[in-house]
Amino acid sequence: MPKIYCNINNCHYWSQGNQCGASEIMVTSDAFASQAPDDLDASDHVQFPQMEANQCMETCCKTFVPAYSDQIGVDGVTKNS
Ligand code: SF4
């Protein structure tokens, strides 16, 4: 898996050095993510429809979950130790 750097430090998967510690992540469009359930995520990647974006601001990390949220784990993604 490629190294993923991210500076969203209130995400459950964020680690020191701005590194993403998720076992896998799903990037999708803002529009799709805004209407998709929390439990649809990287482990379901083949179920995501293919789509296009015109600029980076139209994409987002679907795997984000706030630290200490009760939604941690609903998507099957784990945090690397
Ligand atoms: S899951 Fe997404 S938002 Fe969270 S640290 Fe990784 S890349 Fe950043």
Coordinates of N, CA and C and ligand atoms in Angstrom, one line a residue:
M1 N 0.9 -1.2 0.0 CA 0.0 0.0 0.0 C 0.9 1.2 0.0
P2 N 0.5 2.2 -0.8 CA 1.4 3.5 -0.8 C 1.3 4.2 0.5
K3 N 2.3 4.9 0.8 CA 2.2 5.8 2.0 C 1.2 6.9 1.8
I4 N 0.4 7.1 2.8 CA -0.7 8.1 2.7 C -0.4 9.1 3.8
Y5 N -0.2 10.4 3.4 CA 0.1 11.5 4.3 C -1.2 12.3 4.4
C6 N -1.5 12.7 5.6 CA -2.8 13.4 5.9 C -2.6 14.3 7.1
N7 N -3.1 15.5 7.1 CA -3.0 16.4 8.2 C -4.3 16.6 9.0
I8 N -5.2 15.7 8.9 CA -6.5 15.8 9.6 C -6.3 15.1 11.0
N9 N -5.8 15.9 11.9 CA -5.3 15.2 13.2 C -6.4 14.8 14.2
N10 N -7.6 15.1 13.9 CA -8.7 14.6 14.7 C -9.3 13.3 14.2
C11 N -8.7 12.8 13.1 CA -9.2 11.5 12.6 C -8.7 10.3 13.4
H12 N -9.5 9.3 13.7 CA -9.1 8.2 14.5 C -7.8 7.5 13.9
Y13 N -7.6 7.6 12.6 CA -6.5 6.9 11.9 C -5.2 7.7 11.8
W14 N -5.3 9.0 12.2 CA -4.1 9.9 12.0 C -3.0 9.5 13.0
S15 N -1.8 9.6 12.6 CA -0.6 9.3 13.4 C 0.4 10.5 13.3
Q16 N 1.3 10.5 14.3 CA 2.3 11.5 14.3 C 3.1 11.5 13.0
G17 N 3.5 12.7 12.6 CA 4.2 12.8 11.3 C 3.3 13.0 10.1
N18 N 2.0 13.2 10.4 CA 1.0 13.4 9.4 C 0.9 12.1 8.5
Q19 N 0.9 11.0 9.2 CA 0.7 9.7 8.5 C -0.6 9.1 8.7
C20 N -1.2 8.5 7.7 CA -2.5 7.8 7.9 C -2.2 6.4 8.3
G21 N -2.8 6.0 9.4 CA -2.5 4.6 10.0 C -3.6 3.7 9.7
A22 N -4.5 4.0 8.7 CA -5.6 3.1 8.4 C -5.1 1.9 7.6
S23 N -5.7 0.7 7.8 CA -5.4 -0.5 7.0 C -5.7 -0.3 5.6
E24 N -6.6 0.5 5.2 CA -7.0 0.8 3.9 C -7.9 2.1 3.9
I25 N -8.0 2.8 2.9 CA -8.9 4.0 2.8 C -9.6 3.9 1.5
M26 N -10.7 4.7 1.5 CA -11.5 4.9 0.3 C -11.6 6.3 0.0
V27 N -11.2 6.7 -1.2 CA -11.3 8.1 -1.7 C -12.5 8.1 -2.7
T28 N -13.4 9.0 -2.6 CA -14.5 9.2 -3.5 C -14.9 10.6 -3.6
S29 N -16.0 10.9 -4.3 CA -16.4 12.3 -4.5 C -17.1 12.8 -3.3
D30 N -17.0 14.1 -3.1 CA -17.8 14.7 -2.0 C -19.3 14.4 -2.2
A31 N -19.7 14.5 -3.4 CA -21.2 14.3 -3.6 C -21.6 12.9 -3.2
F32 N -20.8 11.9 -3.6 CA -21.2 10.5 -3.3 C -21.1 10.3 -1.8
A33 N -20.0 10.7 -1.2 CA -19.8 10.5 0.2 C -20.8 11.1 1.1
S34 N -21.4 12.2 0.7 CA -22.4 12.9 1.5 C -23.7 12.2 1.6
Q35 N -23.9 11.2 0.7 CA -25.2 10.5 0.8 C -25.0 9.0 1.0
A36 N -23.7 8.6 1.2 CA -23.4 7.2 1.5 C -23.4 6.9 3.0
P37 N -23.8 5.7 3.4 CA -23.8 5.4 4.8 C -22.4 5.2 5.3
D38 N -22.2 5.4 6.7 CA -20.9 5.3 7.3 C -20.3 3.9 7.1
D39 N -21.1 2.9 7.0 CA -20.5 1.5 7.0 C -20.1 1.1 5.5
L40 N -20.3 2.0 4.6 CA -19.9 1.7 3.2 C -18.5 2.4 3.1
D41 N -17.5 1.5 3.0 CA -16.1 2.1 3.0 C -15.1 1.2 2.2
A42 N -13.9 1.3 2.6 CA -12.8 0.7 1.8 C -13.0 -0.8 1.5
S43 N -13.6 -1.5 2.5 CA -13.8 -3.0 2.4 C -14.8 -3.3 1.3
D44 N -15.6 -2.3 1.0 CA -16.7 -2.4 0.0 C -16.3 -1.7 -1.3
H45 N -15.0 -1.5 -1.6 CA -14.6 -0.7 -2.7 C -15.1 -1.1 -4.1
V46 N -15.4 -2.4 -4.3 CA -15.9 -2.8 -5.6 C -17.4 -2.4 -5.8
Q47 N -18.1 -2.0 -4.7 CA -19.5 -1.6 -4.8 C -19.6 -0.1 -5.2
F48 N -18.5 0.6 -5.1 CA -18.6 2.0 -5.4 C -18.7 2.2 -6.9
P49 N -19.6 3.1 -7.3 CA -19.7 3.3 -8.8 C -18.5 4.2 -9.2
Q50 N -18.1 3.9 -10.5 CA -17.0 4.7 -11.0 C -17.5 6.1 -11.3
M51 N -16.7 7.1 -11.1 CA -17.2 8.5 -11.4 C -15.9 9.4 -11.6
E52 N -16.2 10.6 -12.1 CA -15.1 11.5 -12.4 C -15.2 12.7 -11.4
A53 N -14.0 13.4 -11.3 CA -14.0 14.6 -10.6 C -13.2 15.6 -11.4
N54 N -13.5 16.9 -11.3 CA -12.8 17.9 -12.1 C -11.7 18.6 -11.4
Q55 N -11.7 18.5 -10.1 CA -10.6 19.1 -9.3 C -10.5 18.4 -7.9
C56 N -9.4 18.5 -7.3 CA -9.2 17.8 -6.0 C -10.2 18.2 -5.0
M57 N -10.7 19.4 -5.0 CA -11.6 19.8 -4.0 C -13.0 19.1 -4.1
E58 N -13.2 18.3 -5.1 CA -14.4 17.5 -5.3 C -14.2 16.1 -4.7
T59 N -13.1 15.8 -4.2 CA -12.8 14.4 -3.6 C -12.6 14.5 -2.1
C60 N -12.8 13.4 -1.5 CA -12.6 13.3 0.0 C -12.2 11.9 0.4
C61 N -11.8 11.8 1.6 CA -11.4 10.5 2.2 C -12.7 10.0 2.9
K62 N -13.3 9.0 2.4 CA -14.5 8.4 2.9 C -14.2 7.7 4.3
T63 N -13.0 7.4 4.5 CA -12.7 6.6 5.7 C -12.5 7.4 7.0
F64 N -12.4 8.7 6.8 CA -12.3 9.6 8.0 C -13.4 9.3 9.0
V65 N -13.0 9.2 10.2 CA -13.9 9.1 11.4 C -13.3 9.8 12.5
P66 N -14.0 10.7 13.2 CA -13.4 11.4 14.3 C -12.9 10.5 15.4
A67 N -11.8 10.9 16.0 CA -11.2 10.1 17.1 C -12.3 10.0 18.2
Y68 N -12.3 8.9 18.8 CA -13.2 8.6 20.0 C -14.7 8.5 19.6
S69 N -15.0 8.5 18.3 CA -16.4 8.4 17.8 C -17.0 7.0 18.0
D70 N -18.3 6.9 18.2 CA -18.9 5.6 18.4 C -19.1 4.9 17.0
Q71 N -18.6 5.6 15.9 CA -18.7 5.0 14.6 C -17.4 4.3 14.2
I72 N -16.4 4.4 15.0 CA -15.2 3.7 14.8 C -15.4 2.2 14.6
G73 N -15.0 1.6 13.6 CA -15.1 0.1 13.4 C -16.3 -0.3 12.6
V74 N -17.3 0.6 12.3 CA -18.5 0.2 11.6 C -18.2 -0.1 10.1
D75 N -17.0 0.4 9.6 CA -16.7 0.2 8.2 C -15.7 -1.0 8.0
G76 N -15.3 -1.6 9.1 CA -14.3 -2.7 8.9 C -12.9 -2.3 8.8
V77 N -12.6 -1.0 8.7 CA -11.2 -0.6 8.6 C -10.6 -0.6 10.0
T78 N -9.3 -1.0 10.0 CA -8.6 -1.1 11.3 C -7.4 -0.1 11.3
K79 N -6.9 0.2 12.5 CA -5.8 1.1 12.6 C -4.5 0.3 12.8
N80 N -3.5 0.6 12.0 CA -2.2 -0.1 12.2 C -1.6 0.4 13.5
S81 N -0.9 -0.5 14.2 CA -0.3 -0.2 15.5 C 1.1 0.4 15.3
Ligands
SF4_1 S1 -8.4 7.8 7.2 FE1 -8.4 9.6 5.8 S2 -8.8 11.4 7.0 FE2 -8.2 9.7 8.4 S3 -5.9 9.9 8.6 FE3 -6.3 8.5 6.9 S4 -6.3 9.8 5.0 FE4 -6.6 11.1 6.8

